[in-house]
XYZ file of C-alpha atoms in Angstrom:
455
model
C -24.797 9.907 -107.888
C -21.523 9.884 -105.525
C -22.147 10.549 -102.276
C -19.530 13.219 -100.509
C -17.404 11.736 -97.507
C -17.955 12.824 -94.091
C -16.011 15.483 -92.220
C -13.087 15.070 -89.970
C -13.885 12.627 -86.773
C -14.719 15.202 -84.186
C -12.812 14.691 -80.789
C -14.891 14.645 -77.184
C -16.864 12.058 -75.330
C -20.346 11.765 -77.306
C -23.511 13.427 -77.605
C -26.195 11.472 -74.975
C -28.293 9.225 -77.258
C -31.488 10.008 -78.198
C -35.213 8.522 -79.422
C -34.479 9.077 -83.614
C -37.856 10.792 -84.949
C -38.552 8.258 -87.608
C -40.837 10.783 -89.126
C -38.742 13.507 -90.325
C -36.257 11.031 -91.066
C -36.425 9.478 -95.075
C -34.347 6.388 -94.237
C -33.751 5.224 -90.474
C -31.738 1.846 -91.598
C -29.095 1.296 -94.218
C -28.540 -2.691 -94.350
C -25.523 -3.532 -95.981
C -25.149 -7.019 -97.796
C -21.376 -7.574 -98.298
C -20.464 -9.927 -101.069
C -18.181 -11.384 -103.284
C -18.249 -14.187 -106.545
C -22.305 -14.410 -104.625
C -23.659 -14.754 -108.558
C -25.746 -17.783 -107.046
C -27.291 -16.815 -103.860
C -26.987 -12.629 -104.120
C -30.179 -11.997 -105.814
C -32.249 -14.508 -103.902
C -31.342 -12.906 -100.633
C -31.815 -9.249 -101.839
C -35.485 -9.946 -102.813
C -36.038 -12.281 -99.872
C -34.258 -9.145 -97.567
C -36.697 -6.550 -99.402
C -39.887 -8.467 -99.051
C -39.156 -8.614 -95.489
C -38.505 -4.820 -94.890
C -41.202 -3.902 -96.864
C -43.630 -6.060 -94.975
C -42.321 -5.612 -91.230
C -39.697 -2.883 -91.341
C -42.356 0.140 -89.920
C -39.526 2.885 -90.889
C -37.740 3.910 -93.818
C -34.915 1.687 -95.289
C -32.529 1.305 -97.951
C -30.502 -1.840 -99.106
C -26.606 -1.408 -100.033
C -25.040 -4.456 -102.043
C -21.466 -3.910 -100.979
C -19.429 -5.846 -103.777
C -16.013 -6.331 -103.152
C -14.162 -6.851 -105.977
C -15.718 -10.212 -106.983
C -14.987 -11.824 -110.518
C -17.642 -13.396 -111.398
C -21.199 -12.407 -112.812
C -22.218 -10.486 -109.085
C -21.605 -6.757 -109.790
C -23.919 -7.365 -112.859
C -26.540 -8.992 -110.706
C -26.331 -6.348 -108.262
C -26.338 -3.506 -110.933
C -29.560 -4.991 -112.258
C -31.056 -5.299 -108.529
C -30.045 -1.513 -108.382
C -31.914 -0.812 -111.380
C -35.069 -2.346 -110.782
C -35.973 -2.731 -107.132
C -36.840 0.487 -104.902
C -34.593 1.239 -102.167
C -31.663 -0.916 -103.104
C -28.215 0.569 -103.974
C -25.308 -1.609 -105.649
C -21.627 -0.373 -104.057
C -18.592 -1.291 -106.249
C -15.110 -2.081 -104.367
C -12.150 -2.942 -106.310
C -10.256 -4.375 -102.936
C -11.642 -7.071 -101.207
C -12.195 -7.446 -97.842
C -15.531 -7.619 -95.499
C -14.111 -5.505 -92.793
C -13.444 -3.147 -96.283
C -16.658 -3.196 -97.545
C -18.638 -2.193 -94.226
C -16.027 0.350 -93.296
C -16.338 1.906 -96.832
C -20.114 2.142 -96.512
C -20.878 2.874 -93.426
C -18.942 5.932 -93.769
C -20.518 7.340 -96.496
C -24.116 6.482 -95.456
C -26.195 9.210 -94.056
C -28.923 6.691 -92.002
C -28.058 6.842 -88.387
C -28.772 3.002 -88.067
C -26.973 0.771 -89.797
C -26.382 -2.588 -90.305
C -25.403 -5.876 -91.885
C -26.174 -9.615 -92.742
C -24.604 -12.474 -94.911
C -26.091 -12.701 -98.520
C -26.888 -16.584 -96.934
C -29.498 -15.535 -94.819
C -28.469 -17.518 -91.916
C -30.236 -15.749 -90.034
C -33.893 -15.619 -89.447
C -34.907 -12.571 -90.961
C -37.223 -12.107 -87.635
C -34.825 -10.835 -85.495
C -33.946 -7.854 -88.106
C -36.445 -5.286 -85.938
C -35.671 -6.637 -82.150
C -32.133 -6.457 -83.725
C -32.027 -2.334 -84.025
C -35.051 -1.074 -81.676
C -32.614 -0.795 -78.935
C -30.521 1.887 -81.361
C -33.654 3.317 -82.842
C -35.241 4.000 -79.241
C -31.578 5.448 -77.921
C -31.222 2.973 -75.296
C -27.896 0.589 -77.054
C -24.949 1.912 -79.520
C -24.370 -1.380 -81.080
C -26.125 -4.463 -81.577
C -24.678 -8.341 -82.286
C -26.848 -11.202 -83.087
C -25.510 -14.095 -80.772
C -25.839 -17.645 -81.734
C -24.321 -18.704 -78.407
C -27.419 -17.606 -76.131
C -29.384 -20.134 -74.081
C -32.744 -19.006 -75.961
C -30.561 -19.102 -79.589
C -31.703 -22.012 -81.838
C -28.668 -22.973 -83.921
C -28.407 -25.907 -86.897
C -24.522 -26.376 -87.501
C -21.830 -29.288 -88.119
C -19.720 -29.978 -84.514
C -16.584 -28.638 -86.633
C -18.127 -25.132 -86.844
C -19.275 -25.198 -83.764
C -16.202 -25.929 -81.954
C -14.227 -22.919 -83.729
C -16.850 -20.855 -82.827
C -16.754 -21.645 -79.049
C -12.811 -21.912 -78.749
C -12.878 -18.664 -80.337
C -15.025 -16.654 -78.240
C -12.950 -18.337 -74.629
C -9.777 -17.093 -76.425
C -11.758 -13.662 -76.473
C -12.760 -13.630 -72.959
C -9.381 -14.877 -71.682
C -6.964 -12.582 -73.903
C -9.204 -9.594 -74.117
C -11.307 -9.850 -70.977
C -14.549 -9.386 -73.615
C -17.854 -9.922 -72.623
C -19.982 -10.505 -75.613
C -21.181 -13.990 -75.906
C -20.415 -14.181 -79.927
C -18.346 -12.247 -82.294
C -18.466 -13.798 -85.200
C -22.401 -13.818 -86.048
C -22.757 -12.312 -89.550
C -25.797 -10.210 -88.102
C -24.930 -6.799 -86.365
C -25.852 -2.778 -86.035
C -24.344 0.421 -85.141
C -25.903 3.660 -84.884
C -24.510 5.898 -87.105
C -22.669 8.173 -84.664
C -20.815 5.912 -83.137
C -19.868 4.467 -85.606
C -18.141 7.526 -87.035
C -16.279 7.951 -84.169
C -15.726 4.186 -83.811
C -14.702 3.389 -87.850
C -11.485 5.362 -88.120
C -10.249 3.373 -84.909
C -10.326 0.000 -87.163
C -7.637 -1.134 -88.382
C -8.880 -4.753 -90.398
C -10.012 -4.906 -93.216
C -11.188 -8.592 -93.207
C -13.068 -10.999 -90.361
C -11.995 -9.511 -87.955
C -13.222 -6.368 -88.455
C -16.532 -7.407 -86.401
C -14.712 -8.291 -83.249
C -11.980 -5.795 -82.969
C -15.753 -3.013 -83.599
C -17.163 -4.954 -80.679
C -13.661 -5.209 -78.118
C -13.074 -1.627 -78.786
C -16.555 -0.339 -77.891
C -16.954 -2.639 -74.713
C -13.727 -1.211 -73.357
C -15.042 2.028 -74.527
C -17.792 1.788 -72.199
C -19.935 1.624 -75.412
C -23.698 -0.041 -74.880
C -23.617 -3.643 -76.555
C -26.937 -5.202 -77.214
C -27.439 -8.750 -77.690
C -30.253 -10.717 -79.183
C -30.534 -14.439 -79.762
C -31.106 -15.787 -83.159
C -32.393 -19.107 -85.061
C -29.045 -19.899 -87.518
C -28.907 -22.279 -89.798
C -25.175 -23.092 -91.113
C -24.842 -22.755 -94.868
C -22.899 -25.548 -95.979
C -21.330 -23.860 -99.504
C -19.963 -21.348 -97.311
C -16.348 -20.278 -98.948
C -15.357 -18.983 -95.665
C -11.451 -20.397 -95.456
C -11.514 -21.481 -91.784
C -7.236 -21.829 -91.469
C -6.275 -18.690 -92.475
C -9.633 -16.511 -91.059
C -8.505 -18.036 -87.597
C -4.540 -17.227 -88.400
C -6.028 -13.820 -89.201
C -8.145 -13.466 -86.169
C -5.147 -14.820 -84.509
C -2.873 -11.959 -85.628
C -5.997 -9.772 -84.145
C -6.483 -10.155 -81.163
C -2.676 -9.867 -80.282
C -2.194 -6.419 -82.142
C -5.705 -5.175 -80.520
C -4.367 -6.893 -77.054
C -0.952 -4.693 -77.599
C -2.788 -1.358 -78.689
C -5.272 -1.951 -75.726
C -2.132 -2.553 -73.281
C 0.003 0.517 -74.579
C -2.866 2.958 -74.443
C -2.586 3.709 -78.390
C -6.287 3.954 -78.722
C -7.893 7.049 -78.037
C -11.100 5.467 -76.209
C -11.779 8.406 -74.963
C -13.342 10.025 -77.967
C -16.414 7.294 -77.803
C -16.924 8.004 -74.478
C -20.969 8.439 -73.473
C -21.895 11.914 -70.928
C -23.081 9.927 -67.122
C -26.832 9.000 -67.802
C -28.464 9.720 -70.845
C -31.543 10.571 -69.177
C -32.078 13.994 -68.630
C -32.584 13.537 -64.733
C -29.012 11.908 -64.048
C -27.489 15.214 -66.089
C -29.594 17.382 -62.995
C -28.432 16.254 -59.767
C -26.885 18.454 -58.271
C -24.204 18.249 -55.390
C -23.111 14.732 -56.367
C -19.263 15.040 -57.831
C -18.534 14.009 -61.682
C -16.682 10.589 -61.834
C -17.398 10.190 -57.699
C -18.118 6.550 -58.320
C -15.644 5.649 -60.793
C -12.871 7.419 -58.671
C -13.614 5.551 -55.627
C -13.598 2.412 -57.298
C -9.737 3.033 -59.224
C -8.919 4.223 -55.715
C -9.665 1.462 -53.931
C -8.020 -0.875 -56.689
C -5.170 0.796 -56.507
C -4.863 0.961 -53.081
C -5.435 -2.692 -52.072
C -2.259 -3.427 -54.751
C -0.402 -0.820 -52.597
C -1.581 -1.930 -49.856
C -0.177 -5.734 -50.642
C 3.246 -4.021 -51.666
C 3.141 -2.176 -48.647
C 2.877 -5.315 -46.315
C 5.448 -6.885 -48.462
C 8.180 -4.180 -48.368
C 7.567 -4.226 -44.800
C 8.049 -7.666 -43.949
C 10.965 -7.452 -46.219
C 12.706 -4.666 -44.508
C 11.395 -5.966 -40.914
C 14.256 -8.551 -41.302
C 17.012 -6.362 -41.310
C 16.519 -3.275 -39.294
C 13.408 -2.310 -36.536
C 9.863 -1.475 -37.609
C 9.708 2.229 -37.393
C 12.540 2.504 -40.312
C 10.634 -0.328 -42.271
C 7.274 0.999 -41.957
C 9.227 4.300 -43.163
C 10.629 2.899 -46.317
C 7.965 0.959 -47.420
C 5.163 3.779 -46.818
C 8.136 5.740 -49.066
C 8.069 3.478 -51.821
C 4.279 2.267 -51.712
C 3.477 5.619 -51.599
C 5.613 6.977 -54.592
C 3.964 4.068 -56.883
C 0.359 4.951 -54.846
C 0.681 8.626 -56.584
C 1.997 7.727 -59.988
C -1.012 5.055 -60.068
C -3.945 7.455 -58.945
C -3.042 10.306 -60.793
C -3.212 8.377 -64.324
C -5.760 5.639 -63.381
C -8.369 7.054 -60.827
C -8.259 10.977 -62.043
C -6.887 10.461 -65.319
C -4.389 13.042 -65.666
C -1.771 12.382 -68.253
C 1.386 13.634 -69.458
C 4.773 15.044 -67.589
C 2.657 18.436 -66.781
C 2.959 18.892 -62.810
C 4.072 15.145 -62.491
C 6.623 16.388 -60.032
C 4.636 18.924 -57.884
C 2.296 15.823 -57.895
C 4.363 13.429 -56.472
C 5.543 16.209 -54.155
C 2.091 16.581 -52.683
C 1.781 12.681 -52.525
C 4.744 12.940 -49.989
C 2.888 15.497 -48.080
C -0.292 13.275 -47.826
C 2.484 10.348 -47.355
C 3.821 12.261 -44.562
C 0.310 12.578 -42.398
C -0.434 8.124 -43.447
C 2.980 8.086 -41.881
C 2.448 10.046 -38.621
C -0.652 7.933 -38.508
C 1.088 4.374 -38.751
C 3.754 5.446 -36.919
C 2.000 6.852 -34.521
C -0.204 3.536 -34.048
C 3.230 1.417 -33.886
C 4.099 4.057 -30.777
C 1.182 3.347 -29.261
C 1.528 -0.406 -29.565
C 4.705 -0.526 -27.968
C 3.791 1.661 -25.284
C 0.675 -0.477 -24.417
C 2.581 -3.825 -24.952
C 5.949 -5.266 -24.281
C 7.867 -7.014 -27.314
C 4.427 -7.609 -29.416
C 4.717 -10.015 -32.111
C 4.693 -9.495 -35.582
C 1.120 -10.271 -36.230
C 0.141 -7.812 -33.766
C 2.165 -5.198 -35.825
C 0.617 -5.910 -38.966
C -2.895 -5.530 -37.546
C -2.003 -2.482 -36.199
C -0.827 -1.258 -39.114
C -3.457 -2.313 -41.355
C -6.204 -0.425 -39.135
C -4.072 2.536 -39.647
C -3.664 2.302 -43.533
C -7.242 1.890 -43.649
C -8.316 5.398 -41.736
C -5.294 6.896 -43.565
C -6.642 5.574 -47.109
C -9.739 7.524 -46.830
C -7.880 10.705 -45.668
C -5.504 10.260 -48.576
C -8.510 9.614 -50.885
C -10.221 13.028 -49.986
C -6.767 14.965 -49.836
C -6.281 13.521 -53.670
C -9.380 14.503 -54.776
C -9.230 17.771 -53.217
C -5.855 18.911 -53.398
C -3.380 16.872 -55.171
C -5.983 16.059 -58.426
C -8.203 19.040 -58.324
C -11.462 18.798 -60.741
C -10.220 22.095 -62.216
C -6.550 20.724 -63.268
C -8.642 17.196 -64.531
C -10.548 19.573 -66.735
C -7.706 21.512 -67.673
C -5.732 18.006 -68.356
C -8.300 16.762 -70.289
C -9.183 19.961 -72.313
C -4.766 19.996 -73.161
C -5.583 16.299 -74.279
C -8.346 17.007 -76.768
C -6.610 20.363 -78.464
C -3.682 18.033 -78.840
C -5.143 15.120 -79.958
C -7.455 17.941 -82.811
C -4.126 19.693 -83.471
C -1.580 16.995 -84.032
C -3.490 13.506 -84.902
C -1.731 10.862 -84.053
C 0.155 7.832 -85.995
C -2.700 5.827 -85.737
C -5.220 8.192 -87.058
C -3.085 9.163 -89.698
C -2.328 5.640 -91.044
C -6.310 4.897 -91.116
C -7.297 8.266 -92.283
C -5.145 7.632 -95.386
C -6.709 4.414 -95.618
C -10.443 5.713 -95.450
C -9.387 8.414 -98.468
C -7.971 5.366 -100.331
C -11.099 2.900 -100.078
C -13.626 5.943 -100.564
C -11.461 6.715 -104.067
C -11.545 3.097 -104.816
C -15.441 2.565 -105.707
C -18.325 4.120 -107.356
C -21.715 4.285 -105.783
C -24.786 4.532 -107.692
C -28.027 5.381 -106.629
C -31.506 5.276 -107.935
C-alpha cells in the first residue's frame, strides 16, 4: 500500500505543543532503521528492536527498515521481516544516502513521534522511552542521544573519540551550537516539526543530523538531551575522511545560509509559553523581553561607535560639532539595526520614513547630550576630556531609554510589525523561494524513487 505525500509546508510560527492522547492514537512512534549492504546485522537488530518495544514501549509503534539502495542480500531480509513480524514496514530507496532515507520517511509517516537508531544497536535500547517522553508529553520538539554527557557511559577506540570531540568544538565555535553531540545515531522529532523543519534540509548524507539540530536551536526549537551507554561497533563501514570532508562542506554552507538570512526560521517558530496561562496575561507587550534585549545589544555597539566617532572627530574640530556628527552617524546605523534586529521589520517598505523618524528621536538624544556638554562648560572651565565622555555617557544612557520607548511606540509600531510580518508570510505562501523550490523538487524526486509496503 503507498502511502500519499503530505500537503504543502504551511507558513506561520507553530501550533503550541501539546500532551498527544496515546489512546485515540493507533501508532504514537515510527522508528526508522536506516540501512544499507546490513545483510549481517539487519535482522538481528529488528527482532532485538521489536522485543524491546513490545515489552517496554506502553504506546503504539511501528518499525520502518529504510533501505537505501544497498546491493547485497538486505532488501530481501527486510522484505521477509516485513512479511512476518507485526508492526514492521520494509522502505525501498534506490539513492543512497542516510540524511535520504530519514527525510524520505519521515515525510510520509503519519506518527507524530518519530525517530531513529543504527541497525548496530549502539545504543542501549533503555534509553528508547526517556528518549521521546519529553515529545510525547509536549514539553521538547526534538530529542538527541548524547554520548558526550558526564552521566553517558561510552566504550570506544581514542581515534573515534577524538573525531567526535574535535567535531562538536568546531560546532560550537563556527556555529555557536549548543548541543553537546551531533553525531549520536539515536534521535527524535515530533512529527510537526519536523514537517516544517524537513523541507529546510538540504543533505542528504551525515550531516543531515546536525544541520536538523543547528537549524532548530537557532530556530528557538526545544532540544532535549539524554545520556546514553554506547558501545562502538568495530565493523562499522562508516568512511571517516570523506564523512568529515562532507561535514566539512556543511557546516560552511549552513554557516553562509545562517549569515545571509536564506533560511526562513521563522516558519518553526513556537507561540510565547505553551502553557495556557503565559497565552492569558494580559497588559504585558508581545516580544517586550526579546525587544529590550536586541535593544540593548544594539545599542551598547552604537554606543562604542559613538564614543569612537567622537574621539575621532574631537581631534579636529570642538565637541559640540563632534558630538553632532557622531550622534548623526551612530544614530543612522542605530535605526537601520533596530528596525531589522529588535522589531523585525524587513524589506524597503517605509525604510525611509523610518530613518526619518530615527532623526527625529536623534534630534531630542541630541538636545539631551548637547545640552549636558552646555551645562558642563558652564559649570567648569576647560574640563578635560574624560570629564566629557562621562558626561556624555550619562546622557546617552537617559536618552537610550527615551529612544527605546519612542521606537517601540512610534517609529516600530506593533500594528506596522504585524502588518510587516503578515506582507512576509503572503509572500513567502505566494512566491516560494529558491531554496524551497530546489528542496521541494527534491522531496517529489525521493518520494517517486521508492515503494513502501505495508502489512
Amino acid at each position: 500500500m503507498t502511502t500519499p505525500p503530505p500537503g504543502p509546508t504551511p507558513l506561520g510560527s507553530l501550533p503550541p505543543r501539546e500532551h498527544l492522547r496515546p489512546g485515540q492514537i493507533e501508532t504514537v512512534l515510527d522508528v526508522v532503521v536506516p540501512v544499507y549492504n546490513e545483510e549481517k546485522d539487519l535482522e538481528p537488530c529488528v527482532r532485538r528492536l521489536h522485543d524491546h518495544l513490545v515489552r517496554t514501549f506502553p504506546y503504539g509503534f511501528r518499525i520502518t527498515i529504510a533501505d537505501n539502495a544497498s546491493t547485497d542480500d538486505t532488501p530481501r531480509i527486510a522484505a521477509r521481516l516485513d512479511d512476518e513480524m507485526d508492526y514492521v514496514t520494509a522502505v525501498r530507496l534506490e539513492q543512497k544516502g542516510r540524511g535520504r532515507a530519514l527525510r524520505t520517511v519521515w515525510s510520509l509517516s503519519e506518527a507524530p513521534v518519530l525517530a531513529y537508531m543504527d541497525v548496530d544497536l549502539s545504543t542501549d535500547l533503555n534509553a528508547l522511552l526517556p528518549l521521546v517522553a519529553p515529545l510525547i508529553s509536549g514539553h521538547s520538539d526534538l530529542a538527541i542521544g548524547s554520548r558526550l554527557s558526564r552521566s553517558a557511559r561510552v566504550v570506544r577506540g581514542p581515534k573515534r573519540e577524538f573525531i567526535s570531540r574535535t567535531y562538536n568544538l568546531i560546532l560550537r565555535g563556527s556555529l555557536a551550537a549548543r548541543f553537546s553531540d551531533a553525531q549520536c545515531g539515536f534521535k527524535a522529532i515530533r512529527g510537526d516539526v519536523a514537517g516544517r523543519l524537513l523541507p529546510m534540509i538540504e543533505d542528504t548524507g551525515w550531516f543531515f543530523d546536525t544541520e536538523m539540530l543547528v537549524l532548530a536551536e537557532r530556530a528557538g526549537l526545544r532540544i532535549h538531551e539524554v545520556p546514553v551507554d554506547w558501545v562502538d561497533d568495530p565493523d562499522s563501514t562508516v568512511h571517516l575522511v570523506r564523512t568529515a570532508t562532507d561535514d566539512l562542506k556543511g557546516v560552511w554552507r549552513v554557516g553562509r545560509a545562517l549569515a545571509t538570512g536564506a533560511l526562513p526560521l521563522d516558519r518553526l517558530a513556537r507561540p510565547f509559553g505553551d502553557d495556557p496561562r503565559d497565552r492569558e496575561l494580559f497588559g504585558v507587550p508581545g516580544g517586550l523581553a526579546r525587544q529590550v534585549v536586541g535593544f540593548a545589544v544594539v545599542g551598547a555597539l552604537s554606543t562604542l561607535l559613538y564614543l569612537g566617532l567622537y574621539t575621532l572627530f574631537r581631534l579636529g574640530v570642538g565637541p559640540q560639532v563632534s558630538n553632532a556628527a557622531a550622534l548623526l552617524v551612530s544614530a543612522l546605523g542605530n535605526t537601520a539595526a533596530n528596525r531589522r534586529l529588535t522589531f523585525g521589520v524587513r524589506g524597503r517598505e517605509r525604510a525611509v520614513r523610518h530613518q526619518a523618524q530615527g532623526l527625529v528621536v536623534f534630534a531630542i538624544g541630541l538636545a539631551l547630550t548637547s545640552g549636558s556638554l552646555a551645562a558642563l562648560d558652564s559649570a567648569t572651565v576647560n574640563p578635560s576630556h574624560g570629564s566629557e565622555l562621562t558626561v556624555l555617557v550619562a546622557a546617552n544612557l537617559a536618552a537610550t531609554v527615551l529612544r527605546f520607548l519612542l521606537f517601540r511606540a512610534w517609529v516600530f509600531p506593533e500594528r506596522e510589525r504585524r502588518e510587516a510580518a503578515g506582507r512576509a508570510a503572503g509572500e513567502g505562501q505566494g512566491r516560494p523561494g529558491e531554496h524551497d523550490n530546489k528542496l521541494g523538487a527534491q522531496d517529489a524526486h525521493d518520494r517517486n524513487d521508492f515503494s513502501r509496503s505495508a502489512r
